[in-house]
């Protein structure tokens, strides 16, 4: 062994982190989500089994394959009707710039999809440009406004977030500008730490009453989503359904964030692949699969991830980071500004600094102007279009005339872990492991 | 207009209250501690509830006045934008949670987490409040005539609290600041306005109240205040 062999335990990155702690006495805060090389089962551990002699495919470029989806059919008088099953998740005005929020709204609306407010209340421009706007009610209640709630197409009661389970939001002082401080009723420049618990209910039984209150405030018209970070998914999904959710959103550990302690992003929660399997099993267990719709989030990158999530039981997926990447996140432009914050294109997770080189996660007027709203919106729309085509391609190859007809049987597992988690046969073995 | 809650679904009761507001005052009979009464009232007008209410009474309100003649459950007037909610007796946990404006008057005692995450408005409590009142208070004013429980005014931003009685224990980063003439005048006028002259006379003199605000040590991460952060986190 070389005398220059680095330790596998105290690897260079570990040494750097220990010495950073020694210098500052603080844990590390950053954005983006987990950076780990994934050794757990992911959507990549599944493969589709398209039609051959046992199934008949649909013509890939010609025959109809429906992508429309209705969410909130359980109780709401006006379910959310979307043209595609890929939606934009909640990201706050504060974490994101005004330009980014409006570009996401416009992009989603262009292709008949939805976008979601976030932990900072609603932007009026966001409402104006949205086709379907989901209004989040979060523990912090920043910017809470009953009139905005009543303008929304759905209410999302957020219990937690996959990237940072069991904790509230975080917005460092560099992003708490005068406009953001006013919107959130905070002093300018504070390191804002949002509450982890809702201020007016604690457990699942109280939440039943809360859901009823939200229905009263919206006169029973719009669906109530309940969003949980993926932890004890099987129990949480049942409790959310029991509380009267029309739609349950499960956010896996690969989900992103604008700022959070790094250890929470790396070492808490259940991966998205496992989460969708547990969520479906939970709804089946209480006889509500299909009646309560399921949205899956957390690291969804493309139409393949989305199609696999749908095949495993989701009605739709949320994307967040992927949509930001469409807006130029991590693109190799303004490279000197990446360097200035200690980052580099393709390896930037410095959303927390408020110095986003491409104008997405910043409140700096000069930086945010780098994101041209209409161009950004078109790129978001294009991403959603391409993802939808990818989902349809896989669905047609599997012989489905509706993307939501994709089912577990259309796939096999490439690894033992995925076989056990997804209850799918391992390729070549023709049997499910771990059953 | 009078609405009797007996035998009615909550949606029907609230629709009745909203319709009645347009014509002035609404009297609500037999509330029987029902949850979600008088939620999302969005126009001026008065509601008088003859009894006790459950969770979230007066929640998500903008502009109306709700008088509760009994006690209230959790989340009284939560997220109110403007208006007034008064409670003749006691209020449960998280009263006036996240209010952004308006006034909440509790003539009896308030339970824990009174005014948690409040973002504006005024809270007046004639009696005592339990633990963690004012937790993460962002803006607004809270006046407690009696005693305050443990961890009072913990981790606040800019809410200002006044306590007439004993404070069991100050929360993280809560500090006592001297009462200015303006503070004394604010407490005095608030108590006279919201408790009435006769009741106000039974409460401590305004100059005897103690003012509690944020010490601002938790406003920004700093390794110099490591001990404070360790206890707070």
XYZ file of C-alpha atoms in Angstrom:
668
model
C 0.000 0.000 0.000
C 1.262 3.446 -0.896
C 2.577 5.627 1.913
C 0.366 8.297 0.373
C -2.808 6.180 0.708
C -5.635 8.369 2.115
C -7.827 6.876 4.821
C -11.107 5.329 3.737
C -12.608 6.440 7.032
C -11.063 9.863 7.374
C -11.298 10.574 3.662
C -10.262 14.021 2.355
C -13.831 15.336 2.524
C -14.223 14.114 6.118
C -10.990 15.811 7.168
C -12.126 19.022 5.512
C -15.481 18.917 7.303
C -13.968 18.203 10.739
C -11.587 21.107 10.291
C -14.407 23.368 9.126
C -16.336 22.507 12.306
C -13.210 23.102 14.368
C -12.896 26.561 12.872
C -16.549 27.642 13.142
C -18.255 25.586 15.868
C -21.306 25.263 13.644
C -22.922 22.584 11.557
C -22.966 22.973 7.819
C -25.907 24.576 6.074
C -26.415 24.355 2.317
C -29.035 23.899 -0.337
C -29.942 21.461 -3.136
C -30.601 18.129 -1.358
C -28.533 15.019 -0.788
C -25.180 14.926 -2.586
C -24.398 11.305 -1.712
C -23.669 8.757 -4.352
C -26.811 6.704 -3.992
C -26.196 3.186 -2.746
C -29.836 2.653 -1.910
C -32.456 1.396 -4.336
C -33.638 4.053 -6.775
C -35.819 4.221 -9.861
C -32.667 3.297 -11.802
C -32.918 -0.168 -10.244
C -36.082 -0.893 -12.189
C -36.483 -1.604 -15.873
C -39.615 -1.537 -18.001
C -40.808 -4.717 -19.720
C -42.384 -3.410 -22.932
C -44.665 -5.453 -25.152
C -43.343 -8.373 -27.176
C -45.372 -11.511 -27.857
C -47.333 -11.449 -24.601
C -48.542 -7.841 -24.895
C -49.462 -5.608 -27.844
C -47.817 -2.161 -27.951
C -49.454 1.040 -29.121
C -47.944 2.924 -32.018
C -45.377 5.166 -30.419
C -45.971 8.312 -32.435
C -49.580 7.967 -33.459
C -52.015 6.272 -31.117
C -53.590 8.229 -28.314
C -52.122 7.945 -24.866
C -53.936 10.079 -22.320
C -51.907 12.171 -19.923
C -54.717 14.108 -18.261
C -55.188 13.640 -14.559
C -57.767 14.801 -12.009
C -56.642 15.279 -8.436
C -59.008 15.686 -5.515
C -61.961 13.597 -6.635
C -62.656 12.295 -3.129
C -64.446 15.254 -1.540
C -63.758 18.493 -3.417
C -66.380 19.955 -5.720
C -63.689 21.210 -8.101
C -60.844 18.709 -8.448
C -57.615 19.970 -9.999
C -57.676 18.966 -13.665
C -54.249 18.855 -15.292
C -53.196 18.055 -18.852
C -50.035 16.288 -17.698
C -49.055 14.349 -14.565
C -45.891 16.363 -13.858
C -46.394 19.307 -11.491
C -44.169 21.996 -9.983
C -43.631 21.562 -6.254
C -43.744 24.253 -3.571
C -40.671 26.482 -3.455
C -40.974 29.767 -1.642
C -40.654 33.291 -2.888
C -37.681 34.012 -0.684
C -35.834 30.807 -1.394
C -36.454 31.621 -5.074
C -36.383 34.968 -6.824
C -39.484 36.715 -8.121
C -38.315 35.940 -11.652
C -37.998 32.239 -10.896
C -41.429 32.029 -9.241
C -43.166 33.747 -12.145
C -41.247 31.733 -14.752
C -42.308 28.471 -13.068
C -45.947 29.617 -12.968
C -45.931 30.621 -16.632
C -44.095 27.509 -17.743
C -46.450 25.181 -15.915
C -49.528 27.033 -17.168
C -48.326 26.820 -20.783
C -48.544 23.025 -20.714
C -51.611 22.734 -18.484
C -49.829 21.849 -15.278
C -49.776 23.335 -11.786
C -47.369 25.174 -9.542
C -47.282 25.632 -5.793
C -46.667 28.614 -3.520
C -44.123 27.725 -0.773
C -43.071 28.850 2.688
C -43.591 32.559 2.152
C -47.138 33.040 1.008
C -48.501 33.767 -2.433
C -47.166 36.229 -4.976
C -49.978 37.948 -6.844
C -48.010 37.638 -10.097
C -47.747 33.912 -9.439
C -51.543 33.667 -9.195
C -52.043 35.737 -12.329
C -49.799 33.517 -14.427
C -50.823 30.134 -13.012
C -53.394 27.885 -14.533
C -53.697 25.774 -11.378
C -52.134 27.176 -8.226
C -51.701 25.084 -5.097
C -51.568 27.168 -1.921
C -49.370 25.735 0.806
C -50.291 26.064 4.485
C -47.043 25.512 6.357
C -46.056 25.504 10.027
C -44.547 28.996 9.780
C -47.710 30.525 8.269
C -45.568 33.234 6.688
C -47.758 35.466 4.569
C -50.875 33.489 5.490
C -53.844 35.183 3.880
C -57.328 33.741 3.698
C -58.091 35.715 0.533
C -55.106 34.159 -1.241
C -56.183 30.750 0.021
C -59.597 31.292 -1.528
C -58.018 32.203 -4.891
C -56.180 28.880 -5.026
C -57.135 25.740 -6.933
C -56.053 23.463 -4.077
C -54.756 23.790 -0.529
C -51.687 21.826 0.516
C -51.310 21.334 4.253
C -47.604 20.666 4.596
C -46.423 18.589 7.522
C -42.875 18.114 6.368
C -40.377 18.061 3.555
C -38.274 15.135 2.374
C -35.012 17.072 2.377
C -35.222 18.041 6.041
C -37.695 15.933 7.936
C -38.705 17.034 11.394
C -37.464 20.575 10.969
C -38.831 23.801 9.576
C -37.623 25.958 6.742
C -34.458 27.955 6.767
C -33.765 31.207 4.972
C -30.464 32.843 5.756
C -30.282 36.583 6.314
C -28.717 37.333 2.936
C -32.045 36.411 1.348
C -34.328 38.137 3.866
C -34.472 41.320 1.787
C -36.820 44.200 2.555
C -39.512 42.722 0.291
C -39.177 39.223 1.737
C -39.111 40.559 5.303
C -42.295 42.519 4.655
C -44.056 39.527 3.107
C -43.086 37.287 6.048
C -43.482 39.875 8.853
C -39.827 39.435 9.847
C -36.962 41.818 10.589
C -34.764 42.445 7.538
C -31.650 40.247 7.433
C -32.470 37.689 10.161
C -31.452 34.077 9.700
C -35.033 32.914 9.550
C -35.710 29.484 10.995
C -39.279 28.367 10.440
C -41.138 26.308 13.017
C -41.170 22.536 12.701
C -44.665 22.167 14.157
C -47.887 23.826 13.147
C -48.873 26.473 15.702
C -52.441 25.302 16.155
C -52.405 21.520 15.955
C -49.999 18.771 16.900
C -51.161 15.238 16.136
C -53.233 13.504 13.484
C -56.496 13.805 15.394
C -56.181 17.577 15.700
C -55.323 17.639 12.015
C -58.754 16.230 11.167
C -60.257 19.408 12.622
C -57.693 21.540 10.789
C -58.624 19.971 7.476
C -62.267 20.706 8.201
C -61.361 24.342 8.925
C -59.561 24.640 5.581
C -62.617 23.182 3.844
C -64.834 25.689 5.643
C -62.558 28.546 4.576
C -62.780 27.422 0.947
C -66.417 26.325 1.140
C -65.570 22.749 0.217
C -64.732 23.704 -3.350
C -61.060 22.869 -3.741
C -59.100 19.745 -2.828
C -57.058 19.549 0.339
C -53.643 17.956 -0.174
C -51.626 16.756 2.822
C -47.881 16.629 2.229
C -45.564 14.522 4.356
C -41.854 14.007 4.155
C -41.014 10.320 3.722
C -40.381 8.917 7.167
C -42.899 6.417 8.561
C -44.661 6.525 5.212
C -47.017 3.572 5.679
C -48.507 5.060 8.872
C -48.361 8.707 7.818
C -50.208 8.142 4.557
C -53.002 6.315 6.357
C -53.269 9.075 8.952
C -53.354 11.751 6.245
C -56.110 9.880 4.416
C -58.011 9.438 7.678
C -57.743 13.173 8.296
C -59.745 13.747 5.131
C -57.065 14.467 2.546
C -58.241 14.393 -1.049
C -54.644 13.958 -2.142
C -51.589 12.754 -0.235
C -48.177 14.046 -1.276
C -45.121 12.053 -0.209
C -41.759 13.764 -0.528
C -38.806 11.368 -0.558
C -35.369 11.914 0.945
C -33.895 12.928 -2.409
C -36.053 16.061 -2.340
C -34.382 19.442 -2.589
C -34.234 22.498 -0.375
C -33.078 26.088 -0.539
C -31.201 25.756 2.748
C -30.986 23.131 5.443
C -28.444 21.533 7.757
C -26.482 19.191 5.488
C -26.790 16.227 7.842
C -30.588 16.284 7.538
C -30.331 16.148 3.761
C -27.896 13.254 3.924
C -29.047 11.174 6.873
C -32.797 11.443 7.383
C -35.784 9.992 5.632
C -36.811 7.282 3.220
C -35.802 7.297 -0.468
C -38.451 8.189 -3.012
C -38.603 4.708 -4.584
C -39.325 3.089 -1.228
C -41.719 5.885 -0.305
C -44.006 5.372 -3.290
C -44.196 1.637 -2.557
C -45.085 2.206 1.101
C -47.607 4.918 0.201
C -49.452 2.711 -2.255
C -49.494 -0.184 0.204
C -50.907 2.137 2.869
C -53.768 3.333 0.674
C -54.529 -0.232 -0.387
C -54.499 -1.304 3.247
C -57.345 1.074 4.060
C -59.213 0.554 0.807
C -58.614 4.092 -0.473
C -56.149 3.436 -3.289
C -57.557 5.252 -6.309
C -60.004 7.267 -4.225
C -57.281 9.301 -2.519
C -54.822 10.427 -5.169
C -51.090 10.089 -4.580
C -48.392 12.539 -5.650
C -44.749 11.534 -5.350
C -41.848 13.939 -5.089
C -38.147 13.835 -4.345
C -35.379 13.798 -6.930
C -37.573 13.110 -9.982
C -35.306 13.932 -12.943
C -37.081 12.887 -16.113
C -40.005 11.092 -17.684
C -38.469 7.746 -16.814
C -38.473 8.434 -13.066
C -41.986 9.835 -13.409
C -43.248 6.831 -15.400
C -41.790 4.418 -12.844
C -43.393 6.346 -9.969
C -46.723 6.275 -11.802
C -46.377 2.569 -12.541
C -45.748 1.936 -8.852
C -48.900 3.789 -7.862
C -48.534 7.566 -8.081
C -51.181 9.610 -9.889
C -48.726 12.412 -10.577
C -45.266 13.606 -9.620
C -43.859 16.879 -8.406
C -40.591 18.226 -9.714
C -38.581 20.992 -8.061
C -34.830 20.829 -8.649
C -35.312 19.563 -12.213
C -37.457 22.617 -12.981
C -34.778 24.896 -11.531
C -32.172 23.176 -13.684
C -34.413 23.991 -16.666
C -34.143 27.621 -15.527
C -30.327 27.326 -15.835
C -29.411 26.124 -12.322
C -25.839 24.760 -12.491
C -25.387 25.805 -16.135
C -21.801 26.763 -17.059
C -22.424 30.482 -17.528
C -21.218 33.323 -15.278
C -18.512 30.890 -14.120
C -16.554 33.544 -12.230
C -19.610 34.108 -10.024
C -19.821 30.393 -9.205
C -16.142 30.561 -8.193
C -16.788 33.614 -6.017
C -19.129 31.614 -3.769
C -16.884 28.568 -3.688
C -18.906 26.595 -6.208
C -18.629 25.491 -9.818
C -21.138 24.762 -12.593
C -22.568 21.221 -12.253
C -21.453 21.182 -8.588
C -23.248 24.182 -7.115
C -25.437 23.706 -4.066
C -25.039 27.233 -2.765
C -28.713 28.247 -2.884
C -28.407 29.228 0.796
C -25.942 32.041 0.062
C -28.427 34.125 -1.889
C -25.724 34.681 -4.529
C -27.111 32.322 -7.176
C -25.057 33.067 -10.312
C -28.012 32.395 -12.606
C -30.634 34.446 -10.757
C -32.835 31.662 -9.394
C -32.154 31.386 -5.644
C -31.403 35.027 -4.926
C -33.104 38.221 -3.878
C -30.390 40.386 -5.427
C -31.967 42.529 -8.146
C -28.935 42.394 -10.448
C -28.572 38.628 -10.179
C -32.251 37.869 -10.627
C -32.339 39.887 -13.843
C -30.067 37.191 -15.313
C -33.145 34.986 -15.411
C -35.365 36.318 -18.163
C -38.903 35.326 -17.173
C -40.405 34.420 -20.542
C -37.323 32.541 -21.747
C -37.190 30.668 -18.457
C -40.892 29.869 -18.659
C -40.440 28.414 -22.133
C -37.602 26.181 -20.927
C -39.746 24.943 -18.022
C -42.603 24.278 -20.445
C -40.219 22.423 -22.771
C -38.943 20.252 -19.939
C -42.501 19.381 -18.939
C -43.371 18.636 -22.582
C -40.342 16.385 -23.026
C -40.972 14.564 -19.751
C -44.574 13.967 -20.766
C -43.452 12.564 -24.139
C -41.049 10.247 -22.320
C -43.805 8.973 -20.051
C -46.088 8.435 -23.054
C -43.313 6.637 -24.956
C -42.877 4.134 -22.144
C -46.630 3.775 -21.654
C -47.276 3.099 -25.345
C -44.410 0.621 -25.493
C -46.105 -1.154 -22.603
C -49.411 -1.087 -24.496
C -51.162 1.561 -22.404
C -53.561 4.145 -23.818
C -53.385 6.147 -20.595
C -50.169 6.805 -18.723
C -51.891 5.972 -15.472
C -52.550 2.456 -16.744
C -48.862 1.760 -16.190
C -48.633 -0.786 -13.395
C -45.992 -2.663 -11.409
C -46.296 -5.625 -13.749
C -44.819 -3.457 -16.497
C -41.469 -3.507 -14.712
C -38.854 -5.829 -13.249
C -36.144 -5.217 -10.664
C -32.479 -5.044 -11.589
C -31.292 -5.543 -8.011
C -32.250 -7.658 -5.020
C -33.016 -4.569 -2.956
C -35.369 -3.137 -5.553
C -37.055 -6.523 -5.861
C -37.703 -6.650 -2.118
C -38.792 -3.009 -1.838
C -41.030 -2.894 -4.895
C -42.343 -6.428 -4.691
C -41.212 -6.971 -8.276
C -39.504 -10.027 -9.751
C -35.759 -9.818 -10.166
C -34.717 -9.973 -13.803
C -33.627 -13.459 -14.756
C -34.853 -15.005 -11.520
C -38.559 -14.634 -12.240
C -39.291 -14.367 -8.546
C -39.689 -11.617 -5.957
C -37.001 -11.579 -3.299
C -37.757 -10.763 0.309
C -41.386 -11.732 0.105
C -80.503 36.972 12.924
C -80.349 33.953 15.265
C -78.838 30.588 14.343
C -79.393 27.513 16.501
C -76.517 25.057 15.983
C -78.472 22.022 17.144
C -79.051 19.566 14.350
C -77.034 21.528 11.812
C -73.818 20.675 9.959
C -70.910 23.097 10.460
C -71.037 24.237 6.824
C -74.694 25.195 7.187
C -73.989 27.117 10.402
C -71.086 29.049 8.898
C -72.990 29.865 5.735
C -75.775 31.189 7.946
C -73.342 33.315 9.948
C -71.810 34.780 6.781
C -75.219 35.583 5.348
C -76.299 37.133 8.647
C -73.225 39.379 8.866
C -74.441 41.333 5.884
C -77.500 42.422 7.855
C -75.654 43.232 11.118
C -75.416 41.083 14.235
C -75.759 37.319 14.345
C -76.617 35.421 17.533
C -75.451 31.797 17.697
C -77.247 29.475 20.133
C -76.196 26.076 21.470
C -72.635 26.075 20.098
C -71.905 23.050 22.316
C -68.118 23.439 21.875
C -68.412 22.677 18.146
C -65.212 23.042 16.117
C -64.683 25.548 13.308
C -67.501 27.907 14.200
C -67.368 31.366 12.572
C -64.383 30.436 10.366
C -63.280 32.690 7.482
C -65.630 35.596 8.131
C -64.556 38.169 5.551
C -66.775 41.172 6.143
C -67.594 43.501 9.031
C -70.389 42.598 11.405
C -70.746 41.021 14.835
C -71.322 37.432 15.912
C -72.322 36.677 19.486
C -71.903 33.036 20.458
C -73.963 32.056 23.499
C -71.749 29.364 24.978
C -68.412 27.633 24.504
C -66.689 26.785 21.235
C -64.184 24.141 20.063
C -61.104 24.495 17.857
C -60.389 27.377 15.473
C -63.340 29.625 16.293
C -62.844 32.907 14.421
C -59.958 31.373 12.470
C -58.852 32.774 9.084
C -60.975 35.858 9.647
C -60.768 39.317 8.111
C -62.872 42.122 9.492
C -65.641 40.667 11.648
C -66.137 40.726 15.417
C -66.842 37.503 17.303
C -67.878 37.475 20.966
C -67.720 34.093 22.697
C -69.652 34.039 25.951
C -68.081 30.796 27.201
C -64.624 29.294 26.697
C -62.730 28.504 23.492
C -60.733 25.465 22.340
C -57.400 25.406 20.472
C -56.347 27.830 17.748
C -58.769 30.640 18.583
C -58.738 33.279 15.813
C -55.709 31.634 14.178
C -54.244 33.508 11.175
C -56.700 36.405 11.548
C -55.946 39.390 9.295
C -58.189 41.932 10.986
C -61.227 42.049 13.254
C -61.798 41.137 16.878
C -62.428 37.979 18.873
C -63.343 38.136 22.567
C -63.696 35.224 24.976
C -65.555 35.697 28.252
C -63.872 32.739 29.986
C -60.737 30.748 29.067
C -58.959 29.866 25.823
C -57.136 26.637 24.885
C -53.687 26.134 23.362
C -52.391 28.310 20.573
C -54.924 31.098 20.951
C -54.248 33.839 18.410
C -51.659 31.654 16.653
C -50.110 33.352 13.620
C -52.496 36.328 13.668
C -51.368 39.086 11.313
C -53.687 41.765 12.664
C -56.845 42.400 14.672
C -57.451 41.992 18.396
C -57.963 38.940 20.596
C -59.275 39.519 24.125
C -59.382 36.624 26.609
C -61.039 37.658 29.857
C -60.056 34.462 31.695
C -56.859 32.443 31.285
C -55.008 31.343 28.172
C -53.390 27.902 27.912
C -49.974 27.196 26.369
C -48.463 28.776 23.237
C -50.646 31.860 23.339
C -49.814 34.043 20.336
C -47.369 31.522 18.882
C -45.862 32.865 15.614
C -48.022 36.001 15.841
C -47.263 38.401 13.000
C -49.185 41.462 14.146
C -52.285 42.494 16.070
C -53.003 42.787 19.781
C -53.661 40.118 22.408
C -55.087 41.064 25.823
C -55.460 38.419 28.548
C -57.246 39.343 31.772
C -55.920 36.284 33.638
C -52.829 34.105 33.288
C -51.152 32.340 30.393
C -49.365 28.987 30.439
C -46.004 27.898 28.965
C -44.385 29.208 25.793
C -46.669 32.167 25.256
C -45.269 34.376 22.519
C -43.095 31.591 21.059
C -41.444 32.843 17.849
C -43.578 35.984 17.934
C -42.781 38.059 14.867
C -44.732 41.293 15.349
C -47.653 42.616 17.389
C -48.330 43.177 21.077
C -49.315 40.770 23.854
C -50.565 42.005 27.243
C -51.004 39.517 30.112
C -52.570 40.966 33.285
C -51.814 37.900 35.419
C -48.948 35.435 35.562
C -47.012 33.995 32.621
C -45.895 30.353 32.507
C -42.536 28.818 31.664
C -40.428 29.671 28.616
C -42.257 32.936 28.155
C -41.517 34.855 24.952
C -39.091 32.205 23.669
C -37.168 32.820 20.400
C -39.064 35.945 19.425
C -38.471 38.346 16.592
C -40.292 41.673 17.124
C -43.367 40.895 19.237
C -43.589 43.051 22.386
C -45.013 41.456 25.541
C -46.229 43.054 28.787
C -46.888 41.002 31.940
C -48.662 42.336 35.020
C -48.015 39.322 37.268
C -45.208 36.868 37.867
C -43.187 35.361 35.008
C -42.338 31.729 35.835
C -39.378 31.637 33.499
C -38.157 33.634 30.510
C -37.653 31.654 27.295
C -34.545 31.584 25.124
C -33.377 35.046 24.140
C -36.226 36.807 26.012
C -35.113 39.923 27.881
C -36.828 42.408 30.163
C -36.671 45.989 29.044
C -37.668 49.099 31.050
C -41.206 50.408 30.561
C -41.200 53.738 28.712
C -43.990 56.307 28.990
C -45.277 55.084 25.645
C -45.360 51.506 26.950
C -47.342 52.558 30.025
C -49.776 54.512 27.872
C -50.230 51.583 25.472
C -50.946 49.110 28.277
C -53.320 51.498 30.023
C -55.328 52.367 26.934
C -55.480 48.738 25.777
C -56.777 47.519 29.135
C -59.351 50.312 29.431
C -60.570 49.737 25.899
C -60.759 45.966 25.976
C -61.526 45.037 29.595
C -63.765 47.968 30.507
C -63.195 50.522 33.285
C -64.558 48.406 36.138
C -62.515 45.306 35.340
C -59.442 47.336 34.478
C -59.469 48.727 38.048
C -58.951 45.198 39.398
C -55.735 44.657 37.381
C -52.176 45.849 38.125
C -51.256 49.469 37.424
C -49.787 49.937 33.941
C -46.374 51.044 35.229
C -46.132 47.807 37.241
C -46.173 45.660 34.054
C -42.905 44.258 32.813
C -41.948 44.525 29.171
C -40.398 41.495 27.465
C -38.766 41.619 24.034
C -36.248 39.587 22.028
C -32.594 39.906 22.981
C -31.848 39.337 19.273
C -29.106 36.814 20.057
C -30.911 34.153 18.020
C -31.621 36.387 15.049
C -28.450 35.366 13.256
C -26.220 32.309 13.467
C -23.061 33.122 15.351
C -20.423 30.887 16.894
C -19.822 33.533 19.541
C -23.232 32.728 21.008
C -22.703 28.994 20.813
C -24.076 28.367 24.311
C -27.307 30.186 23.470
C -27.705 28.222 20.271
C -27.009 24.913 21.996
C -29.807 25.553 24.444
C -32.157 26.881 21.817
C -31.700 24.163 19.225
